[in-house]
CSV table of C-alpha atoms in Angstrom, one decimal:
chain,number,residue,atom,x,y,z
N,1,MET,CA,-139.5,79.9,-28.6
N,2,LEU,CA,-143.0,80.4,-27.3
N,3,LEU,CA,-143.6,79.7,-23.6
N,4,ILE,CA,-147.0,78.2,-23.0
N,5,HIS,CA,-148.8,77.8,-19.8
N,6,CYS,CA,-150.7,74.5,-19.6
N,7,PRO,CA,-153.9,75.1,-17.5
N,8,TYR,CA,-154.0,71.4,-16.4
N,9,CYS,CA,-150.3,70.9,-15.4
N,10,GLY,CA,-150.1,74.5,-14.0
N,11,GLU,CA,-146.6,74.9,-15.6
N,12,THR,CA,-145.2,77.3,-18.2
N,13,LEU,CA,-143.3,75.2,-20.7
N,14,PRO,CA,-141.5,75.6,-24.1
N,15,GLU,CA,-143.5,75.3,-27.3
N,16,LEU,CA,-141.8,72.0,-28.2
N,17,GLU,CA,-144.1,70.3,-25.8
N,18,PHE,CA,-147.2,71.5,-27.5
N,19,ALA,CA,-149.1,71.1,-30.8
N,20,TYR,CA,-151.2,73.8,-32.3
N,21,ALA,CA,-154.7,72.6,-33.2
N,22,GLY,CA,-156.4,75.6,-35.0
N,23,GLU,CA,-159.0,78.2,-34.0
N,24,ALA,CA,-161.0,77.6,-30.9
N,25,HIS,CA,-164.8,77.9,-30.4
N,26,VAL,CA,-165.7,76.8,-33.9
N,27,VAL,CA,-169.2,75.3,-33.5
N,28,ARG,CA,-170.4,72.4,-35.7
N,29,PRO,CA,-173.7,73.2,-37.3
N,30,ASP,CA,-176.7,70.8,-37.0
N,31,PRO,CA,-176.1,68.3,-39.9
N,32,SER,CA,-179.8,67.8,-40.5
N,33,THR,CA,-180.5,71.4,-41.2
N,34,ALA,CA,-177.2,73.1,-42.1
N,35,SER,CA,-177.0,74.9,-45.5
N,36,ASP,CA,-174.0,74.7,-47.8
N,37,GLU,CA,-173.0,78.2,-46.6
N,38,GLN,CA,-173.1,77.0,-43.0
N,39,TRP,CA,-170.9,74.0,-43.8
N,40,ARG,CA,-168.5,76.3,-45.6
N,41,ASP,CA,-168.2,78.6,-42.6
N,42,PHE,CA,-167.7,75.6,-40.2
N,43,LEU,CA,-165.2,73.7,-42.4
N,44,PHE,CA,-163.2,76.5,-44.1
N,45,ILE,CA,-163.8,80.0,-42.9
N,46,ARG,CA,-161.6,81.1,-40.0
N,47,SER,CA,-161.3,84.5,-38.3
N,48,ASN,CA,-157.5,84.7,-39.0
N,49,ALA,CA,-157.4,87.5,-36.5
N,50,LYS,CA,-154.6,90.0,-36.5
N,51,GLY,CA,-154.4,90.6,-32.7
N,52,PRO,CA,-156.0,88.5,-29.9
N,53,HIS,CA,-156.9,85.0,-31.4
N,54,ALA,CA,-158.6,82.2,-29.5
N,55,GLU,CA,-157.0,78.9,-30.4
N,56,ARG,CA,-156.7,75.3,-29.4
N,57,TRP,CA,-153.4,73.7,-28.2
N,58,ARG,CA,-152.6,70.2,-27.1
N,59,HIS,CA,-149.9,69.4,-24.5
N,60,ILE,CA,-148.7,66.4,-26.4
N,61,HIS,CA,-145.5,65.8,-24.5
N,62,GLY,CA,-147.1,66.4,-21.2
N,63,CYS,CA,-150.6,65.6,-20.0
N,64,GLY,CA,-151.8,65.1,-23.6
N,65,ARG,CA,-154.9,67.2,-23.1
N,66,PHE,CA,-156.4,69.9,-25.3
N,67,PHE,CA,-156.8,73.4,-23.9
N,68,ASN,CA,-157.6,76.9,-25.3
N,69,ALA,CA,-155.5,80.0,-25.4
N,70,VAL,CA,-155.8,83.6,-26.4
N,71,ARG,CA,-152.6,84.7,-28.2
N,72,ASP,CA,-151.8,88.0,-29.8
N,73,THR,CA,-150.9,87.0,-33.4
N,74,VAL,CA,-148.8,90.2,-33.9
N,75,SER,CA,-146.5,89.8,-30.9
N,76,ASP,CA,-147.1,86.0,-30.4
N,77,ARG,CA,-147.6,86.7,-26.7
N,78,PHE,CA,-150.0,84.4,-24.8
N,79,LEU,CA,-152.7,86.5,-23.1
N,80,ALA,CA,-154.5,83.6,-21.4
N,81,THR,CA,-154.8,79.9,-21.4
N,82,TYR,CA,-157.9,78.1,-20.1
N,83,PRO,CA,-159.4,74.6,-20.1
N,84,ALA,CA,-161.3,73.2,-23.1
N,85,GLY,CA,-165.0,73.7,-22.8
N,86,THR,CA,-164.9,76.9,-20.9
N,87,PRO,CA,-165.8,80.2,-22.5
N,88,ARG,CA,-163.3,82.7,-23.9
N,89,PRO,CA,-162.2,85.0,-21.0
N,90,ASP,CA,-163.0,88.7,-21.3
N,91,LEU,CA,-159.4,90.1,-21.3
N,92,SER,CA,-160.7,93.6,-20.6
N,93,LEU,CA,-161.5,92.5,-17.0
N,94,SER,CA,-158.8,92.0,-14.4
N,95,GLU,CA,-157.9,88.4,-13.4
N,96,ASP,CA,-160.0,88.5,-10.2
N,97,GLU,CA,-163.1,89.7,-12.1
N,98,ARG,CA,-163.0,87.0,-14.8
H,1,MET,CA,-136.2,105.9,-68.1
H,2,THR,CA,-133.2,104.4,-69.8
H,3,LYS,CA,-133.7,101.4,-72.0
H,4,PHE,CA,-131.1,98.8,-71.1
H,5,SER,CA,-129.0,97.6,-74.0
H,6,ALA,CA,-125.4,96.6,-74.7
H,7,PHE,CA,-124.9,100.1,-76.1
H,8,SER,CA,-126.4,101.9,-73.0
H,9,LEU,CA,-124.3,99.7,-70.7
H,10,LEU,CA,-121.1,100.5,-72.6
H,11,LYS,CA,-121.9,104.2,-72.9
H,12,ASN,CA,-122.5,104.5,-69.1
H,13,ALA,CA,-119.4,102.4,-68.3
H,14,VAL,CA,-117.1,104.9,-70.1
H,15,THR,CA,-118.9,108.0,-68.7
H,16,GLY,CA,-118.6,107.0,-65.1
H,17,ASN,CA,-122.1,105.5,-64.7
H,18,ARG,CA,-123.6,109.0,-64.1
H,19,GLY,CA,-126.2,108.8,-66.9
H,20,TRP,CA,-128.5,106.3,-65.2
H,21,THR,CA,-132.0,107.7,-64.5
H,22,GLU,CA,-134.6,106.7,-61.9
H,23,GLN,CA,-136.2,103.3,-62.8
H,24,TRP,CA,-139.7,104.1,-61.4
H,25,PRO,CA,-141.1,107.3,-59.7
H,26,ASP,CA,-142.8,107.1,-56.3
H,27,ALA,CA,-146.2,108.7,-56.8
H,28,GLU,CA,-148.6,110.8,-54.7
H,29,PRO,CA,-152.0,109.3,-54.9
H,30,LYS,CA,-154.6,110.9,-57.1
H,31,LYS,CA,-158.2,111.3,-55.9
H,32,GLU,CA,-159.6,108.7,-58.4
H,33,TYR,CA,-158.5,105.7,-60.5
H,34,ASP,CA,-160.1,103.2,-62.8
H,35,VAL,CA,-158.3,100.4,-60.9
H,36,VAL,CA,-156.7,100.3,-57.5
H,37,ILE,CA,-154.5,97.3,-56.7
H,38,VAL,CA,-153.7,96.7,-53.0
H,39,GLY,CA,-150.2,95.4,-52.5
H,40,ALA,CA,-147.1,96.2,-54.5
H,41,GLY,CA,-145.5,92.8,-54.6
H,42,GLY,CA,-144.7,90.9,-57.7
H,43,HIS,CA,-148.3,89.8,-58.2
H,44,GLY,CA,-149.8,93.3,-57.8
H,45,LEU,CA,-147.2,95.1,-59.8
H,46,GLY,CA,-147.4,92.5,-62.5
H,47,ALA,CA,-151.2,92.8,-62.7
H,48,ALA,CA,-150.8,96.6,-63.1
H,49,TYR,CA,-148.2,96.0,-65.8
H,50,TYR,CA,-150.4,93.6,-67.8
H,51,LEU,CA,-153.5,95.9,-67.3
H,52,ALA,CA,-151.6,98.7,-69.0
H,53,ARG,CA,-149.7,96.5,-71.6
H,54,GLU,CA,-152.5,94.1,-72.7
H,55,HIS,CA,-155.7,95.8,-71.8
H,56,GLY,CA,-154.9,99.5,-72.3
H,57,ILE,CA,-156.0,100.4,-68.7
H,58,THR,CA,-153.4,102.8,-67.5
H,59,ASN,CA,-155.3,104.9,-64.9
H,60,VAL,CA,-154.1,102.4,-62.2
H,61,ALA,CA,-152.6,102.8,-58.8
H,62,VAL,CA,-150.7,100.1,-56.9
H,63,ILE,CA,-150.9,100.9,-53.2
H,64,GLU,CA,-148.5,99.4,-50.7
H,65,LYS,CA,-148.3,99.8,-47.0
H,66,GLY,CA,-144.6,99.3,-46.8
H,67,TRP,CA,-142.1,99.4,-49.6
H,68,LEU,CA,-142.2,97.9,-53.1
H,69,GLY,CA,-141.5,94.2,-53.1
H,70,GLY,CA,-140.9,94.2,-49.3
H,71,GLY,CA,-143.4,91.5,-48.4
H,72,ASN,CA,-143.3,87.9,-49.5
H,73,THR,CA,-141.8,88.9,-52.9
H,74,GLY,CA,-138.6,89.8,-51.1
H,75,ARG,CA,-138.8,86.9,-48.6
H,76,ASN,CA,-139.2,83.7,-50.6
H,77,THR,CA,-136.5,81.3,-51.7
H,78,THR,CA,-137.1,82.1,-55.4
H,79,ILE,CA,-137.9,78.6,-56.5
H,80,ILE,CA,-139.9,78.4,-59.8
H,81,ARG,CA,-141.4,75.1,-61.0
H,82,SER,CA,-144.7,73.9,-62.5
H,83,ASN,CA,-144.8,70.1,-61.7
H,84,TYR,CA,-148.2,70.2,-60.0
H,85,LEU,CA,-150.5,67.2,-60.0
H,86,TYR,CA,-153.9,68.4,-61.0
H,87,ASP,CA,-154.8,69.7,-64.4
H,88,GLU,CA,-156.0,73.1,-63.1
H,89,SER,CA,-152.8,73.8,-61.1
H,90,ALA,CA,-150.5,72.4,-63.9
H,91,LYS,CA,-152.1,74.8,-66.4
H,92,LEU,CA,-151.8,77.8,-64.1
H,93,TYR,CA,-148.2,77.2,-63.0
H,94,ASP,CA,-147.0,76.2,-66.5
H,95,HIS,CA,-148.6,79.4,-67.9
H,96,ALA,CA,-146.4,81.3,-65.4
H,97,LEU,CA,-143.4,79.3,-66.4
H,98,ASP,CA,-144.0,80.2,-70.1
H,99,LEU,CA,-144.1,83.8,-69.1
H,100,TRP,CA,-140.9,83.5,-66.9
H,101,GLU,CA,-138.9,82.3,-69.9
H,102,GLY,CA,-139.5,85.5,-71.8
H,103,LEU,CA,-139.8,87.9,-68.9
H,104,SER,CA,-136.3,89.6,-69.0
H,105,GLN,CA,-136.8,90.4,-72.7
H,106,GLU,CA,-140.4,91.5,-72.2
H,107,LEU,CA,-139.5,93.9,-69.4
H,108,ASN,CA,-136.1,94.9,-70.7
H,109,TYR,CA,-135.0,94.1,-67.2
H,110,ASN,CA,-132.9,91.2,-66.1
H,111,VAL,CA,-134.9,89.0,-63.7
H,112,MET,CA,-132.0,86.5,-63.8
H,113,PHE,CA,-134.4,83.6,-64.5
H,114,SER,CA,-132.2,80.5,-64.4
H,115,ARG,CA,-133.5,77.1,-65.6
H,116,ARG,CA,-131.1,75.2,-63.4
H,117,GLY,CA,-133.6,72.4,-62.6
H,118,VAL,CA,-135.5,71.5,-59.5
H,119,LEU,CA,-134.9,68.1,-58.0
H,120,MET,CA,-137.5,66.7,-55.6
H,121,LEU,CA,-136.2,63.9,-53.4
H,122,ALA,CA,-138.1,60.8,-52.5
H,123,HIS,CA,-137.2,59.4,-49.1
H,124,ASN,CA,-139.7,56.6,-48.7
H,125,VAL,CA,-142.0,54.3,-50.7
H,126,HIS,CA,-144.9,56.7,-50.4
H,127,ASP,CA,-142.7,59.5,-51.9
H,128,VAL,CA,-141.6,57.2,-54.7
H,129,GLN,CA,-145.2,56.3,-55.7
H,130,SER,CA,-146.5,59.8,-55.3
H,131,PHE,CA,-143.7,61.5,-57.3
H,132,GLN,CA,-143.9,58.9,-60.1
H,133,ARG,CA,-147.6,59.6,-60.3
H,134,HIS,CA,-146.7,63.3,-60.5
H,135,VAL,CA,-144.2,62.6,-63.3
H,136,HIS,CA,-146.9,60.7,-65.3
H,137,SER,CA,-149.6,63.3,-64.6
H,138,ASN,CA,-147.2,66.1,-65.6
H,139,ARG,CA,-146.3,64.5,-68.9
H,140,LEU,CA,-150.0,64.1,-69.8
H,141,ASN,CA,-150.3,67.8,-69.2
H,142,GLY,CA,-147.3,68.7,-71.3
H,143,VAL,CA,-145.3,69.6,-68.2
H,144,ASP,CA,-141.7,68.3,-68.2
H,145,ASN,CA,-140.8,66.1,-65.3
H,146,THR,CA,-138.4,63.1,-65.2
H,147,TRP,CA,-137.8,60.3,-62.7
H,148,LEU,CA,-134.2,59.8,-61.7
H,149,SER,CA,-132.5,56.9,-59.8
H,150,PRO,CA,-130.4,57.9,-56.7
H,151,ARG,CA,-127.2,57.7,-58.8
H,152,GLU,CA,-128.6,59.9,-61.5
H,153,ALA,CA,-129.8,62.3,-58.8
H,154,LYS,CA,-126.3,62.4,-57.4
H,155,ALA,CA,-124.8,63.0,-60.8
H,156,PHE,CA,-127.2,66.0,-61.2
H,157,CYS,CA,-126.4,67.3,-57.7
H,158,PRO,CA,-123.0,66.0,-56.5
H,159,ILE,CA,-123.3,67.2,-52.9
H,160,LEU,CA,-126.3,65.0,-52.3
H,161,ASN,CA,-125.9,62.2,-49.8
H,162,ILE,CA,-127.3,59.0,-51.3
H,163,ASP,CA,-125.7,56.6,-48.9
H,164,GLU,CA,-128.2,53.8,-48.1
H,165,SER,CA,-127.6,54.2,-44.4
H,166,ALA,CA,-128.3,57.9,-44.4
H,167,ARG,CA,-130.9,59.3,-42.0
H,168,TYR,CA,-133.0,60.3,-45.0
H,169,PRO,CA,-132.1,57.8,-47.7
H,170,VAL,CA,-132.7,59.0,-51.3
H,171,LEU,CA,-134.8,56.4,-53.1
H,172,GLY,CA,-135.1,58.5,-56.3
H,173,ALA,CA,-136.0,62.0,-57.4
H,174,ALA,CA,-138.3,63.8,-59.7
H,175,LEU,CA,-136.5,66.4,-61.9
H,176,GLN,CA,-138.1,69.3,-63.7
H,177,ARG,CA,-135.3,70.6,-65.9
H,178,ARG,CA,-137.2,73.6,-67.1
H,179,ALA,CA,-137.7,74.8,-63.5
H,180,GLY,CA,-135.2,76.9,-61.6
H,181,THR,CA,-134.9,80.3,-59.8
H,182,ALA,CA,-135.1,84.0,-60.5
H,183,ARG,CA,-133.9,87.2,-58.8
H,184,HIS,CA,-137.0,87.9,-56.7
H,185,ASP,CA,-136.4,91.7,-56.1
H,186,ALA,CA,-135.7,92.2,-59.8
H,187,VAL,CA,-139.2,90.8,-60.6
H,188,ALA,CA,-140.9,93.5,-58.5
H,189,TRP,CA,-138.5,96.2,-59.9
H,190,GLY,CA,-138.9,95.1,-63.5
H,191,TYR,CA,-142.7,95.1,-63.3
H,192,ALA,CA,-142.7,98.4,-61.4
H,193,ARG,CA,-140.5,99.9,-64.1
H,194,GLY,CA,-142.7,98.6,-66.9
H,195,ALA,CA,-145.9,99.6,-65.3
H,196,THR,CA,-144.9,103.2,-64.4
H,197,ALA,CA,-143.5,103.7,-67.9
H,198,ARG,CA,-147.1,103.1,-69.1
H,199,GLY,CA,-148.6,105.5,-66.7
H,200,VAL,CA,-149.3,103.4,-63.5
H,201,ASP,CA,-148.9,105.1,-60.1
H,202,ILE,CA,-147.0,103.3,-57.4
H,203,VAL,CA,-147.8,104.6,-53.9
H,204,GLN,CA,-145.6,103.3,-51.2
H,205,ASN,CA,-145.9,103.7,-47.4
H,206,CYS,CA,-149.6,104.1,-47.7
H,207,PRO,CA,-151.6,101.4,-45.8
H,208,VAL,CA,-155.1,100.5,-47.1
H,209,THR,CA,-157.2,100.5,-44.0
H,210,ALA,CA,-160.6,99.6,-45.5
H,211,ILE,CA,-162.4,99.0,-48.7
H,212,ARG,CA,-165.5,101.2,-49.0
H,213,ARG,CA,-168.7,100.0,-50.6
H,214,GLY,CA,-171.5,102.1,-51.9
H,215,PRO,CA,-175.3,101.8,-51.2
H,216,ASP,CA,-175.7,99.3,-54.1
H,217,GLY,CA,-173.0,97.1,-52.5
H,218,ALA,CA,-170.4,97.8,-55.3
H,219,VAL,CA,-166.9,99.0,-54.6
H,220,GLU,CA,-166.4,102.7,-54.3
H,221,GLY,CA,-162.7,102.9,-53.4
H,222,VAL,CA,-160.3,102.4,-50.6
H,223,GLU,CA,-159.6,104.2,-47.3
H,224,THR,CA,-155.9,104.7,-46.9
H,225,GLY,CA,-153.4,106.3,-44.6
H,226,ARG,CA,-153.4,109.3,-47.0
H,227,GLY,CA,-157.2,109.6,-47.3
H,228,PHE,CA,-159.9,108.1,-49.4
H,229,ILE,CA,-159.1,107.0,-53.0
H,230,ARG,CA,-162.0,106.5,-55.3
H,231,ALA,CA,-161.8,103.5,-57.7
H,232,LYS,CA,-164.2,101.7,-60.1
H,233,LYS,CA,-162.4,98.4,-59.4
H,234,VAL,CA,-160.3,97.2,-56.6
H,235,ALA,CA,-158.0,94.1,-56.8
H,236,VAL,CA,-156.6,92.9,-53.5
H,237,SER,CA,-153.2,91.0,-53.7
H,238,ALA,CA,-152.0,91.4,-50.2
H,239,ALA,CA,-150.7,87.9,-49.3
H,240,GLY,CA,-150.8,87.3,-45.6
H,241,HIS,CA,-152.9,90.4,-44.9
H,242,THR,CA,-155.5,89.7,-47.6
H,243,SER,CA,-158.1,88.5,-45.1
H,244,VAL,CA,-157.7,91.6,-42.9
H,245,VAL,CA,-158.3,93.9,-45.9
H,246,MET,CA,-161.1,91.9,-47.4
H,247,GLU,CA,-163.0,91.6,-44.1
H,248,SER,CA,-163.5,95.4,-44.2
H,249,ALA,CA,-165.5,94.9,-47.4
H,250,GLY,CA,-167.6,92.2,-45.6
H,251,VAL,CA,-165.9,89.3,-47.5
H,252,ARG,CA,-164.7,86.5,-45.2
H,253,LEU,CA,-162.1,84.3,-46.8
H,254,PRO,CA,-161.0,80.7,-46.1
H,255,LEU,CA,-157.5,81.8,-45.3
H,256,GLU,CA,-155.1,81.4,-42.4
H,257,SER,CA,-151.8,83.3,-42.2
H,258,TYR,CA,-148.7,81.5,-41.1
H,259,PRO,CA,-145.0,82.5,-40.8
H,260,LEU,CA,-142.8,80.8,-43.4
H,261,GLN,CA,-139.1,81.0,-42.6
H,262,ALA,CA,-136.0,81.0,-44.7
H,263,LEU,CA,-132.3,81.6,-44.1
H,264,VAL,CA,-129.1,82.1,-46.0
H,265,SER,CA,-125.6,81.0,-45.3
H,266,GLU,CA,-122.3,82.9,-45.8
H,267,PRO,CA,-121.4,83.0,-49.5
H,268,VAL,CA,-119.2,80.3,-50.8
H,269,LYS,CA,-117.9,79.2,-54.3
H,270,PRO,CA,-120.4,77.4,-56.5
H,271,CYS,CA,-121.1,74.0,-55.1
H,272,MET,CA,-124.8,73.4,-56.0
H,273,PRO,CA,-125.9,73.5,-59.6
H,274,CYS,CA,-129.7,73.1,-59.0
H,275,VAL,CA,-132.5,73.4,-56.5
H,276,VAL,CA,-133.2,70.5,-54.2
H,277,MET,CA,-136.5,70.1,-52.4
H,278,SER,CA,-137.2,67.5,-49.8
H,279,ASN,CA,-140.9,67.6,-49.0
H,280,ALA,CA,-140.9,64.8,-46.5
H,281,VAL,CA,-138.5,66.6,-44.2
H,282,HIS,CA,-139.4,70.2,-45.2
H,283,ALA,CA,-136.0,71.3,-46.4
H,284,TYR,CA,-135.3,73.2,-49.5
H,285,MET,CA,-131.9,74.5,-50.7
H,286,SER,CA,-130.3,76.2,-53.7
H,287,GLN,CA,-127.3,78.5,-54.2
H,288,SER,CA,-127.8,82.1,-55.1
H,289,ASP,CA,-125.6,83.8,-57.7
H,290,LYS,CA,-123.9,85.6,-54.8
H,291,GLY,CA,-122.9,82.2,-53.5
H,292,GLU,CA,-125.2,82.0,-50.4
H,293,LEU,CA,-127.0,78.8,-49.8
H,294,VAL,CA,-130.6,79.7,-49.7
H,295,ILE,CA,-132.6,77.4,-47.3
H,296,GLY,CA,-136.3,77.3,-46.9
H,297,SER,CA,-138.4,75.5,-44.3
H,298,GLY,CA,-142.0,74.6,-43.8
H,299,THR,CA,-144.5,76.9,-42.1
H,300,ASP,CA,-144.6,77.3,-38.4
H,301,GLN,CA,-147.4,75.4,-36.8
H,302,TYR,CA,-149.4,78.4,-35.4
H,303,THR,CA,-151.0,81.3,-37.3
H,304,SER,CA,-149.2,84.6,-36.8
H,305,TYR,CA,-148.5,88.0,-38.4
H,306,SER,CA,-145.1,88.4,-36.8
H,307,GLN,CA,-142.5,88.2,-39.7
H,308,ARG,CA,-140.3,86.2,-37.4
H,309,GLY,CA,-141.2,82.6,-36.8
H,310,GLY,CA,-139.8,80.2,-34.1
H,311,LEU,CA,-136.3,78.8,-33.8
H,312,PRO,CA,-137.3,75.1,-33.3
H,313,LEU,CA,-138.4,75.0,-36.9
H,314,ILE,CA,-135.1,76.4,-38.1
H,315,GLU,CA,-133.3,73.8,-36.1
H,316,HIS,CA,-135.4,71.1,-37.6
H,317,THR,CA,-134.8,72.3,-41.1
H,318,LEU,CA,-131.1,72.6,-40.7
H,319,ALA,CA,-130.9,69.2,-39.1
H,320,ALA,CA,-132.4,67.8,-42.2
H,321,ILE,CA,-130.2,69.9,-44.5
H,322,CYS,CA,-127.1,68.6,-42.7
H,323,GLU,CA,-128.2,65.0,-43.2
H,324,ILE,CA,-129.0,65.4,-46.9
H,325,PHE,CA,-125.9,67.6,-47.7
H,326,PRO,CA,-123.2,66.5,-45.2
H,327,THR,CA,-120.7,68.9,-46.8
H,328,VAL,CA,-122.5,72.0,-45.4
H,329,THR,CA,-122.5,71.0,-41.8
H,330,ARG,CA,-119.9,73.6,-40.7
H,331,MET,CA,-121.4,76.5,-42.8
H,332,ARG,CA,-122.4,79.6,-40.9
H,333,MET,CA,-125.8,81.0,-41.3
H,334,LEU,CA,-126.0,84.8,-41.9
H,335,ARG,CA,-129.6,85.8,-41.8
H,336,LYS,CA,-133.1,84.4,-41.2
H,337,TRP,CA,-136.5,85.9,-41.6
H,338,ALA,CA,-140.1,85.0,-42.2
H,339,GLY,CA,-142.9,86.0,-44.6
H,340,ILE,CA,-146.6,85.7,-43.7
H,341,VAL,CA,-148.2,83.3,-46.1
H,342,ASP,CA,-152.0,83.0,-46.6
H,343,VAL,CA,-152.9,79.3,-46.7
H,344,THR,CA,-156.2,77.9,-48.0
H,345,PRO,CA,-157.7,74.6,-46.9
H,346,ASP,CA,-157.0,73.0,-50.2
H,347,ARG,CA,-153.6,74.7,-50.7
H,348,SER,CA,-154.6,76.2,-54.0
H,349,ALA,CA,-154.9,79.9,-54.7
H,350,ILE,CA,-158.1,82.0,-54.9
H,351,LEU,CA,-157.9,84.2,-58.0
H,352,GLY,CA,-161.0,85.9,-59.4
H,353,LYS,CA,-164.2,87.7,-58.7
H,354,THR,CA,-165.8,88.1,-55.3
H,355,PRO,CA,-169.4,88.5,-54.3
H,356,VAL,CA,-168.8,92.3,-54.2
H,357,PRO,CA,-169.2,93.9,-57.7
H,358,GLY,CA,-165.9,95.5,-58.7
H,359,LEU,CA,-163.8,93.7,-56.1
H,360,TYR,CA,-161.3,91.1,-57.1
H,361,VAL,CA,-159.0,88.9,-55.1
H,362,ASN,CA,-155.7,87.2,-55.7
H,363,CYS,CA,-154.7,85.3,-52.6
H,364,GLY,CA,-154.2,81.9,-50.9
H,365,TRP,CA,-150.9,81.2,-52.6
H,366,GLY,CA,-149.6,79.8,-49.3
H,367,THR,CA,-146.0,78.8,-49.4
H,368,GLY,CA,-145.6,79.0,-53.2
H,369,GLY,CA,-146.7,82.2,-54.7
H,370,PHE,CA,-143.4,83.5,-56.1
H,371,LYS,CA,-143.3,80.9,-58.9
H,372,ALA,CA,-146.7,81.9,-60.1
H,373,THR,CA,-146.0,85.7,-60.2
H,374,PRO,CA,-146.2,86.3,-64.0
H,375,GLY,CA,-149.0,83.9,-64.5
H,376,ALA,CA,-151.1,85.1,-61.6
H,377,ALA,CA,-150.5,88.7,-62.6
H,378,HIS,CA,-151.4,88.0,-66.2
H,379,VAL,CA,-154.7,86.3,-65.5
H,380,LEU,CA,-155.6,88.7,-62.6
H,381,ALA,CA,-155.2,91.6,-65.1
H,382,TRP,CA,-157.5,89.8,-67.5
H,383,THR,CA,-160.1,89.1,-64.8
H,384,VAL,CA,-160.1,92.8,-63.7
H,385,ALA,CA,-160.2,94.2,-67.2
H,386,ARG,CA,-163.0,92.0,-68.5
H,387,ASP,CA,-164.8,91.4,-65.3
H,388,GLU,CA,-164.7,87.6,-66.0
H,389,PRO,CA,-162.0,85.0,-65.3
H,390,HIS,CA,-159.5,83.9,-67.8
H,391,PRO,CA,-160.0,80.1,-68.6
H,392,ILE,CA,-156.8,79.4,-66.6
H,393,ASN,CA,-158.0,80.9,-63.3
H,394,ALA,CA,-161.7,80.0,-63.8
H,395,PRO,CA,-161.4,77.0,-61.5
H,396,PHE,CA,-159.7,79.0,-58.7
H,397,THR,CA,-162.9,80.6,-57.4
H,398,LEU,CA,-164.0,81.5,-53.9
H,399,GLU,CA,-167.2,79.6,-54.5
H,400,ARG,CA,-165.4,76.2,-54.6
H,401,PHE,CA,-165.4,76.2,-50.8
H,402,THR,CA,-169.2,76.3,-50.9
H,403,THR,CA,-169.7,73.8,-53.7
H,404,GLY,CA,-167.0,71.5,-52.6
H,405,ARG,CA,-165.2,71.5,-55.9
H,406,LEU,CA,-161.8,71.9,-54.3
H,407,ILE,CA,-158.4,71.7,-56.0
H,408,ASP,CA,-156.9,69.6,-53.3
H,409,GLU,CA,-153.2,69.9,-53.9
H,410,ALA,CA,-152.7,69.6,-50.1
H,411,ALA,CA,-153.0,65.9,-50.2
H,412,ALA,CA,-151.5,65.4,-53.7
H,413,ALA,CA,-148.3,67.4,-53.4
H,414,ALA,CA,-147.5,66.3,-49.9
H,415,VAL,CA,-147.0,69.8,-48.5
H,416,ALA,CA,-144.6,72.0,-50.3
H,417,HIS,CA,-145.7,74.5,-52.9
């Protein structure tokens, strides 16, 4: 069972309260100028990182809000969670420096 | 290598079984090969076998980071079927099923292919309509599939609960009689034996860390834990780790790797004559020849490379199994595990050439690669040998994610593959 910290509720809760929502920070290209390759990258290509992976989660059985997380996909350990719309934290820095 | 026959079995039985020889040798890698295959699962070993057997290419190495057949080949629930909706998929999986039927004879190795039938349960009106559409589509493609009433389904699988008040009522079922199961390990072992007998090297405990490309962009070989191995052609068949290996060659794939869990019960006397799948509740069950009930679930919701998966999903699957088969409610479960499956956005495989000359890929089988093993291996060998796809795998290109010509089994087949 994963234990996930909701950055809005400020609580660490079991994975049953959350829904996974795919890779985070995937930016939609400008529809008026995007090429087929850009659409492919946006729609289908994902980093599928082995190691730290930025991803979206939703606290469906809590506040209902989306947030982002960095999770190590080898150990499944959560390295950080942060509100949607904020940049991916630099995990090489200490918590105070971020 | 001993050829298996009634005579050799008898001879070894009366001489204390001391005459059996090694089935395949573990090789030290040479400096150079015509073809290097990354991943010694059923698909990779099979491709090596067909390269040697059908195309006369024997200077081949299959390189495996762990042990032979230790990835998803040894972790699946061994279900084999071909009742896919679309023409492209039906042709591919039925090609595999044709090869499954003669595989034990072909390899002189018993893969224990058993045509016990796969029953897919319909629990709601949508399931009924969708499965009946599948039955019709399959028949047009020459794939056997029949629609059964709840009572016919119960006659075929007596431990099924068809009570109208059941939590998951059975409104009917689609039955593919030609479908069934096989001994997953034996598939890898049989292909390994057949390939090495024709000169293929199998290198275990040797991770491929990167694919090296020359100044012209073409493949030069692979970097491994035991040094660089030069190769004219490289075929990657590494399941959940395919995107990691391919990224080193600069090819980004539309893949995400998820854990897919399975578990087995304590062994009991034969109680289940077929495979039952329930796509709506993600529960799959059959009985192995050892007597264990083999239970499969759906993928975990999050991507991961940990071959473990979460307990909530197992609980969900077993809750459904207990409702569908009330007789098993007090069975004890012995083991559970997960394999890392590479899932594409349209839930169909990617099998063919890549933008890199000399680099081929066989991936994206998601939750259902085992059933395709002989077919995928056969057409992958063709593609590598001739540098062009076989007509069967021609639609399963990487380019379809740019052109939009998807093979969208995700929506069509509900979820399970």
